[in-house]
Short mmCIF file of C-alpha atoms in Angstrom, two decimals:
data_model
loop_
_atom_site.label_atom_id
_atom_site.label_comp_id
_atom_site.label_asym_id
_atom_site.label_seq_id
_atom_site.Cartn_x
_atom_site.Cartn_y
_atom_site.Cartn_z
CA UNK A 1 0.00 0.00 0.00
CA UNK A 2 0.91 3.52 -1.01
CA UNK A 3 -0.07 7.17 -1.19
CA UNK A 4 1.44 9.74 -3.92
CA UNK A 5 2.50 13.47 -2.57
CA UNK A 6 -0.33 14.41 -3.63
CA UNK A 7 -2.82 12.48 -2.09
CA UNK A 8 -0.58 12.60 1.16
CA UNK A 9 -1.29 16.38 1.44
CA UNK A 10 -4.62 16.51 0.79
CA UNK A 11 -5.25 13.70 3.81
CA UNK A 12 -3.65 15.74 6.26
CA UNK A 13 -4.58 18.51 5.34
CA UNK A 14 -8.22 17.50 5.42
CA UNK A 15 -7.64 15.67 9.22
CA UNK A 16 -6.48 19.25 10.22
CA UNK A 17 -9.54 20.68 8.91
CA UNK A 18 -11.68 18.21 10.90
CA UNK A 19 -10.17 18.70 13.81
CA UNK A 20 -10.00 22.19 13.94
CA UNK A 21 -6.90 24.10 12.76
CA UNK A 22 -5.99 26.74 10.52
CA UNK A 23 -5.84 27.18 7.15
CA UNK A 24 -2.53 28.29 7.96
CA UNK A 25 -1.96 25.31 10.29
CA UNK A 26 -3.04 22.82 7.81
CA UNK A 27 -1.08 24.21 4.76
CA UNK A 28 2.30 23.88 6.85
CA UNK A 29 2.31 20.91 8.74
CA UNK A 30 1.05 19.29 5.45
CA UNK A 31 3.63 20.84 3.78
CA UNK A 32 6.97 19.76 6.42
CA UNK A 33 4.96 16.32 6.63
CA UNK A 34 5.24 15.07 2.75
CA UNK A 35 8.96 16.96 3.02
CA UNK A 36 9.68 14.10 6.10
CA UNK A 37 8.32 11.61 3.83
CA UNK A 38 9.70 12.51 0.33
CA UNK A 39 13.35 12.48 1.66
CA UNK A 40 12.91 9.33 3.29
CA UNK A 41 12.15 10.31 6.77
CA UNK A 42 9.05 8.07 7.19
CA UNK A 43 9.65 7.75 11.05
CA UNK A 44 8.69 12.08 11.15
CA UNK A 45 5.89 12.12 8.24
CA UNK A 46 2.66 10.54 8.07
CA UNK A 47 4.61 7.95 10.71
CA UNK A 48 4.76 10.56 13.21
CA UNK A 49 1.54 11.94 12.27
CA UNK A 50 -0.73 9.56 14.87
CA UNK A 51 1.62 11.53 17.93
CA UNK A 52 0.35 14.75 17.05
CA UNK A 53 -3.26 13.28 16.88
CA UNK A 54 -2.63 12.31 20.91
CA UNK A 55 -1.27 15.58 21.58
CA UNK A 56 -3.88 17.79 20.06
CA UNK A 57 -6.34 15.78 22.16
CA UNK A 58 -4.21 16.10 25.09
CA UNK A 59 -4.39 20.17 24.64
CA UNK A 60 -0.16 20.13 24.51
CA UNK A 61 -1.10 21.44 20.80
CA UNK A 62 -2.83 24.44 20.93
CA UNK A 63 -5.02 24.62 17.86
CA UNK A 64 -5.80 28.41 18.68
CA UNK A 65 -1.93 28.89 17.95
CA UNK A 66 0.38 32.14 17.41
CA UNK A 67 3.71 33.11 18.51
CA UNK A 68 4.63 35.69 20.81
CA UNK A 69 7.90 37.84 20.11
CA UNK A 70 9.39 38.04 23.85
CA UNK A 71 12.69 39.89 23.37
CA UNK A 72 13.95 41.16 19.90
CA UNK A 73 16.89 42.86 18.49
CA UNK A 74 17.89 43.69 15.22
CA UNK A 75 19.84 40.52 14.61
CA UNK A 76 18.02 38.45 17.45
CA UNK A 77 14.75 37.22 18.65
CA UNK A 78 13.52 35.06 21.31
CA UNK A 79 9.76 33.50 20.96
CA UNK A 80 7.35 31.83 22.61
CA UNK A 81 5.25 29.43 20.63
CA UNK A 82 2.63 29.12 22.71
CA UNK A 83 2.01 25.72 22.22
CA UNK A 84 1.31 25.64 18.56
CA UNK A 85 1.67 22.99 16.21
CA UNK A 86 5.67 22.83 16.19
CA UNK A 87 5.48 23.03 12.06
CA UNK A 88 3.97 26.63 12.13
CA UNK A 89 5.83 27.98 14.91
CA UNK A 90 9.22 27.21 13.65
CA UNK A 91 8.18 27.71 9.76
CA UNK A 92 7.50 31.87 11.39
CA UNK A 93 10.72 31.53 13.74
CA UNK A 94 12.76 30.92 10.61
CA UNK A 95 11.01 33.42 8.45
CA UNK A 96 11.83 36.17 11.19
CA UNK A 97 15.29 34.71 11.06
CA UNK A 98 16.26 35.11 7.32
CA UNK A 99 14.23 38.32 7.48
CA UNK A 100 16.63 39.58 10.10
CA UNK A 101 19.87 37.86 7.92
CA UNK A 102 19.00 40.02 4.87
CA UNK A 103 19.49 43.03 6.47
CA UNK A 104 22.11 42.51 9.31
CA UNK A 105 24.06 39.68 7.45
CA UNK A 106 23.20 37.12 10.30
CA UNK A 107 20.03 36.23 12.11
CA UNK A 108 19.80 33.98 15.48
CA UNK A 109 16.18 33.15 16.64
CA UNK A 110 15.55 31.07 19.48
CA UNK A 111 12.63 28.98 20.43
CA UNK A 112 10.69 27.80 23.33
CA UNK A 113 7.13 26.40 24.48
CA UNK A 114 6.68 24.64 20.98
CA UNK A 115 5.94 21.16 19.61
CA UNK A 116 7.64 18.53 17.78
CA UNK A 117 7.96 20.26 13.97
CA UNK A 118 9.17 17.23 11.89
CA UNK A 119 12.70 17.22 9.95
CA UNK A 120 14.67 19.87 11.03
CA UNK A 121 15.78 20.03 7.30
CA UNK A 122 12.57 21.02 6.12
CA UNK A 123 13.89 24.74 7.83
CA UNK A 124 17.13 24.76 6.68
CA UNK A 125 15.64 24.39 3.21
CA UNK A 126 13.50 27.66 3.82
CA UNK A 127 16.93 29.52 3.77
CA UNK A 128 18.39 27.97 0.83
CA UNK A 129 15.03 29.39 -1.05
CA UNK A 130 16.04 32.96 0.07
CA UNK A 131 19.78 32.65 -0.95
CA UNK A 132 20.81 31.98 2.92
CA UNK A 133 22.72 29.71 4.88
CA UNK A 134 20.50 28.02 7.52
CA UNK A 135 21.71 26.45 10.76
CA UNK A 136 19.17 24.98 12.63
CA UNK A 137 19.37 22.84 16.41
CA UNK A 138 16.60 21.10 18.40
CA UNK A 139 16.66 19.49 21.96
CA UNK A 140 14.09 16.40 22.42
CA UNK A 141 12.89 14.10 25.10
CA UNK A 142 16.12 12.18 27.01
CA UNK A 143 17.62 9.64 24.90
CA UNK A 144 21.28 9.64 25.31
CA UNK A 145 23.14 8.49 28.07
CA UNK A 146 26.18 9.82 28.56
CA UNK A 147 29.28 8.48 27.94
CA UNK A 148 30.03 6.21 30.63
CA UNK A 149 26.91 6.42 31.62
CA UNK A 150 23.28 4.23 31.50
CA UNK A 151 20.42 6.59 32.09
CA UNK A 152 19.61 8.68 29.21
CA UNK A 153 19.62 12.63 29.77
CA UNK A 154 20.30 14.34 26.45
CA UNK A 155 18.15 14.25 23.72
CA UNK A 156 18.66 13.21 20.12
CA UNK A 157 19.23 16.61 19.55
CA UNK A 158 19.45 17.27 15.61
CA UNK A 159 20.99 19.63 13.29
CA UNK A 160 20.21 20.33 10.18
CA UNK A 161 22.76 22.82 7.74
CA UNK A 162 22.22 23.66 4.45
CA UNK A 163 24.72 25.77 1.83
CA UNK A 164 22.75 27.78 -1.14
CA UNK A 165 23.82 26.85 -4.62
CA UNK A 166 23.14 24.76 -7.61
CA UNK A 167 23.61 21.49 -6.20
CA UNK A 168 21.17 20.46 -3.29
CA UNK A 169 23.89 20.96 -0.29
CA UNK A 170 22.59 19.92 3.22
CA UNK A 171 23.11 17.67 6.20
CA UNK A 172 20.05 16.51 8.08
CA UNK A 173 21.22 14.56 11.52
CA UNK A 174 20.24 13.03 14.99
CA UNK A 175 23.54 13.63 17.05
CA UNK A 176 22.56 10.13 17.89
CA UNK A 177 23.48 7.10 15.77
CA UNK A 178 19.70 7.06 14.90
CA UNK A 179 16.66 9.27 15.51
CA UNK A 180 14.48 8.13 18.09
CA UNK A 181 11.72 8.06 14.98
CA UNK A 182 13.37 5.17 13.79
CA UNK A 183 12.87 3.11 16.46
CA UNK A 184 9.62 4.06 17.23
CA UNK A 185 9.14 2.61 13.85
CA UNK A 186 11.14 -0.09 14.28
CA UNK A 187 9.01 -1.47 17.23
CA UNK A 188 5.67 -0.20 14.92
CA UNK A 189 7.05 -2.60 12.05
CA UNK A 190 7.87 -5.35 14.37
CA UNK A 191 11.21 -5.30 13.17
CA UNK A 192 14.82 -5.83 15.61
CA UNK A 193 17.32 -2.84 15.90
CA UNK A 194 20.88 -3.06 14.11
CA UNK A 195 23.82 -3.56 16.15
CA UNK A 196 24.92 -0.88 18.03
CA UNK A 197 22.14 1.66 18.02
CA UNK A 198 20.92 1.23 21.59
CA UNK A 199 21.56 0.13 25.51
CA UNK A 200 18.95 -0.92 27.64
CA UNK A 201 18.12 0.20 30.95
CA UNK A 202 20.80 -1.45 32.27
CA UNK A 203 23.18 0.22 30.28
CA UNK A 204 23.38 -3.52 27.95
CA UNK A 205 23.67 -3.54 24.38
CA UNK A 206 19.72 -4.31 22.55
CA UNK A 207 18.58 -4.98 19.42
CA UNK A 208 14.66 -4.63 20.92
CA UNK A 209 12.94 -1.69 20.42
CA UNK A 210 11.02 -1.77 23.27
CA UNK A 211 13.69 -2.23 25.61
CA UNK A 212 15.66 0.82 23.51
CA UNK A 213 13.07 3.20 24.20
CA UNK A 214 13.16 2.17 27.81
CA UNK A 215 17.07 2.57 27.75
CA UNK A 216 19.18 4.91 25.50
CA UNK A 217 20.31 5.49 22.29
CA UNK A 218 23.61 5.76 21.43
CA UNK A 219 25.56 8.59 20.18
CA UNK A 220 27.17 9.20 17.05
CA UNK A 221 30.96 9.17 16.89
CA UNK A 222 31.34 8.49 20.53
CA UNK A 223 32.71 11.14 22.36
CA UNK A 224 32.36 13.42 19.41
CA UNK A 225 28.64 13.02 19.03
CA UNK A 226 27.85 13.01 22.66
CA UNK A 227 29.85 15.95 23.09
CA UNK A 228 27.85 17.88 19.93
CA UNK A 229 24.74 16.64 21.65
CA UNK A 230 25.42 17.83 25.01
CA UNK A 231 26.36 21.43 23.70
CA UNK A 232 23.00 21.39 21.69
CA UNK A 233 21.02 20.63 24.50
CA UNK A 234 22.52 23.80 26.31
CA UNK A 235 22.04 25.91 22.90
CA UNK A 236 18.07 24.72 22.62
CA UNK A 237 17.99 24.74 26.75
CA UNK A 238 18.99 27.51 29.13
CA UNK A 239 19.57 29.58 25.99
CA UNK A 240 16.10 29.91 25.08
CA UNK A 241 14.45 29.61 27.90
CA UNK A 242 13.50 25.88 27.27
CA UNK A 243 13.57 22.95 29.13
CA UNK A 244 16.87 20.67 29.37
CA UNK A 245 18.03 17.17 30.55
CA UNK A 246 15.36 15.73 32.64
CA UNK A 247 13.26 18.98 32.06
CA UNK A 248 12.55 17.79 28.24
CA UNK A 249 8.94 16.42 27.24
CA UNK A 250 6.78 16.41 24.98
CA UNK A 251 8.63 15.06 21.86
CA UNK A 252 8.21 11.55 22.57
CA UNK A 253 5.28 11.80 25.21
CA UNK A 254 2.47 13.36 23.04
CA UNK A 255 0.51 13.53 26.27
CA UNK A 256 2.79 15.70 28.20
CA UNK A 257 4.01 19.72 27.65
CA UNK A 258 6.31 19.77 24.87
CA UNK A 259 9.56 21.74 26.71
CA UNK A 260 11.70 21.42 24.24
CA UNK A 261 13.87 24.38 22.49
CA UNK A 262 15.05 25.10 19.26
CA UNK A 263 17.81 27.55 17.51
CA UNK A 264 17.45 28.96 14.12
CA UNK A 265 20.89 30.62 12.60
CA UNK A 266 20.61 32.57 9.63
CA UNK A 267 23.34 34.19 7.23
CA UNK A 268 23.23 35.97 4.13
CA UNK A 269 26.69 34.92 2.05
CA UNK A 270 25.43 38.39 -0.18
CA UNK A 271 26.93 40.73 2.94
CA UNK A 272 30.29 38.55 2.92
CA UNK A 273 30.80 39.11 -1.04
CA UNK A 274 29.54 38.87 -4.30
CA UNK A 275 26.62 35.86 -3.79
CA UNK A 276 27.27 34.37 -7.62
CA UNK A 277 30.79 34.38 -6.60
CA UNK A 278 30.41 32.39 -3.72
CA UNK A 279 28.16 29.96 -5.73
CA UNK A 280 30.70 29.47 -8.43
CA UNK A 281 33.59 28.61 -5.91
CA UNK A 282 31.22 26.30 -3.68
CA UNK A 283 30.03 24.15 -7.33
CA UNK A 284 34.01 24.48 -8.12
CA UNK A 285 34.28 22.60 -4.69
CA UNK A 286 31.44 20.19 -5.82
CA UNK A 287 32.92 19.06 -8.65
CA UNK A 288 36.46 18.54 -6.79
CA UNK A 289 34.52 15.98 -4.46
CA UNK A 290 33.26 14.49 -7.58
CA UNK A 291 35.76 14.09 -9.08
CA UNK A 292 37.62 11.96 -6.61
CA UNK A 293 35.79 8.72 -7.53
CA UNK A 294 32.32 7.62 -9.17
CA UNK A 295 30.36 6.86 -6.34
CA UNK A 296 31.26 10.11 -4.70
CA UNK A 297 28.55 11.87 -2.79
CA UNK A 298 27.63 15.57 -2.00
CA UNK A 299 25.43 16.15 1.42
CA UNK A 300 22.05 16.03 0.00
CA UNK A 301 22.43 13.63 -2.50
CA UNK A 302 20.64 10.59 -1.35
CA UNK A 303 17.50 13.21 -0.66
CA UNK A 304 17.65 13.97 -4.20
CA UNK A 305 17.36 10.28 -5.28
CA UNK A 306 14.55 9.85 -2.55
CA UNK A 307 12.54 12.94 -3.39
CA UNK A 308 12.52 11.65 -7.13
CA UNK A 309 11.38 7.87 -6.38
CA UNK A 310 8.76 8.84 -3.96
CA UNK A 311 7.59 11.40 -6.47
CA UNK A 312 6.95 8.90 -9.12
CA UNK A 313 6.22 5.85 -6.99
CA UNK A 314 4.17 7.16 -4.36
CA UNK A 315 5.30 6.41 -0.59
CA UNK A 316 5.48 2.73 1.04
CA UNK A 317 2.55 2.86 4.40
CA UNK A 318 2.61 -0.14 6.00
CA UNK A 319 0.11 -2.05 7.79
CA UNK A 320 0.26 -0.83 10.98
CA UNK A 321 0.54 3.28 10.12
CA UNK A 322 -2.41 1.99 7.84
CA UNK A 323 -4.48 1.06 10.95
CA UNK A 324 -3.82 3.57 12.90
CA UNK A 325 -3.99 6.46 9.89
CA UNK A 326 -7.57 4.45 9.01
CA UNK A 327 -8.62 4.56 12.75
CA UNK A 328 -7.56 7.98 12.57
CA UNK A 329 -10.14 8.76 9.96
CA UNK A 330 -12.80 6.71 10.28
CA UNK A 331 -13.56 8.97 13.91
CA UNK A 332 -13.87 11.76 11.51
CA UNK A 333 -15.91 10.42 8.79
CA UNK A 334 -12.90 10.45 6.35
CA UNK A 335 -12.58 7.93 3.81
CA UNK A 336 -8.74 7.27 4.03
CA UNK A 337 -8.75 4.00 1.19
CA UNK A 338 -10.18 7.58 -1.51
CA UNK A 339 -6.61 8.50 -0.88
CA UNK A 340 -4.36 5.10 -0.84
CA UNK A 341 -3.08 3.15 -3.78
CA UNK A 342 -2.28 -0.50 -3.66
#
């Protein structure tokens, strides 16, 4: 079973409408859920979509959304998302941002009392559409231990970067080996975690899902991406007036107060130098990566590819997203199998 992009905004868009939100509302999260899904990240598209279904009933989405602007400078600004879906809060944070970057060169806006938004590479991308580089950092829900240690405290905490230019240039991570997505998918698709993503509570390698989520996930790199994690969490934390550590909720416990944080970086290569300039040396760099060997890739690559096959093939739900997607639905007289393909 499949759905096609097309199809895939036009469901959620219409369980939005049903349940309440925006125009506004609807149009974005639709939009930052088919991006998830298009680039391959399932586990934070129409797979994450049943979580924000719990939390909208729960009242930690606020359908009656809108951001406040708590402290702002001409280069900064600190906002409070008042609990609105986490797509259109940090689709205006970034907006403000690259606002901010085109006249002051660089742009820093930070983020607190928001939701779960999806990819975080779905806002780096708005940048790249303006000509801008766009930085962009996220604390979650506890998930790494660290190192040394057994009970998780930081969260996945990922960064997404992108570079303006002809070629597609961008990095989309978890600072952990894997998102925390992935294994809630995992454990949705019945299937056992790869070697060395996860401890269990008892700080013992695990290949379950279920006893992952109870555990911790490991970092990247070892020290290296605990360390990166650790400094995110105190970037999207006490920076922004968010919650850290133990304080974080909300990402993976729809039913709780989303704490989280998140940091949006902005910069304008235009106020460094001539901006075709700086594209022409950055595709001169492209093609030196090429050509060192044939199955050389650039940092955005494999999203490329994806976006292209999921575009023309339509995008793999499997049985259980199907049940819950169709349960879903048929509480609000929507006819999900109008919009599936076999």
């Amino acid at each position: 079973m499949k759905i096609m992009k097309d199809k895939e905004i036009a469901l959620v868009k219409e369980i939005l409408k049903k349940l309440g939100a925006s125009e506004e509302d609807q149009e974005l999260v639709a939009e930052a859920t088919i991006d998830a899904d298009l680039k391959g990240f399932t586990s934070h598209g129409l797979g994450r979509f049943p979580q924000y279904l719990i939390s909208i009933k729960a009242g930690t989405i606020n359908l009656n959304d809108n951001i406040t602007i708590e402290k702002e400078t001409p280069a900064m600004a600190l906002i409070n998302g008042n609990s609105g879906f986490g797509q259109a809060v940090s689709y205006k944070a970034m907006q403000i941002a690259i606002k901010k970057a085109k006249e002051m060169g660089i742009a820093c806006v930070g983020v607190h009392n928001t939701n779960h938004f999806g990819v975080t590479g779905f806002y780096s991308d708005l940048a790249l559409r303006e000509n801008c580089i766009g930085l962009v950092l996220a604390n979650t829900d506890p998930a790494i231990a660290p190192l040394g240690g057994s009970e998780a405290l930081i969260g996945t905490n990922p960064l997404a970067l992108g570079i303006p230019s002809e070629t597609y240039i961008t990095v989309d991570m978890a600072t952990s080996v894997t998102a925390r997505g992935k294994i809630i998918e995992s454990k949705r698709k019945g299937l056992d975690l790869p070697d060395g993503w996860a401890l269990d509570e008892n700080g013992n390698p695990t290949n379950d899902p279920d006893e992952a989520l109870k555990g911790s996930i490991l970092p990247f790199g070892g020290f290296k991406g605990y360390a990166i994690a650790a400094l995110i969490e105190i970037l999207t934390g006490p920076l922004v007036q968010a919650g850290y550590g133990h304080g974080v909720t909300g990402t993976a416990s729809p039913d709780k107060d989303c704490t989280k944080g998140d940091l949006y970086v902005v910069i304008d290569p235009s106020k460094f130098g001539d901006f075709d300039e700086f594209v022409e040396h950055t595709e001169d760099f492209v093609s030196q990566i090429r050509a060192t060997g044939e199955n050389v890739a650039i940092p955005g690559d494999l999203e490329v590819k994806r976006i292209a096959e999921a575009e023309a093939n339509g995008i793999p739900i499997d049985e259980k997203l199907y049940a819950q997607l169709k349960e879903i639905c048929d509480n609000l007289d929507i006819d999900i199998d109008s919009y599936m393909e076999e």
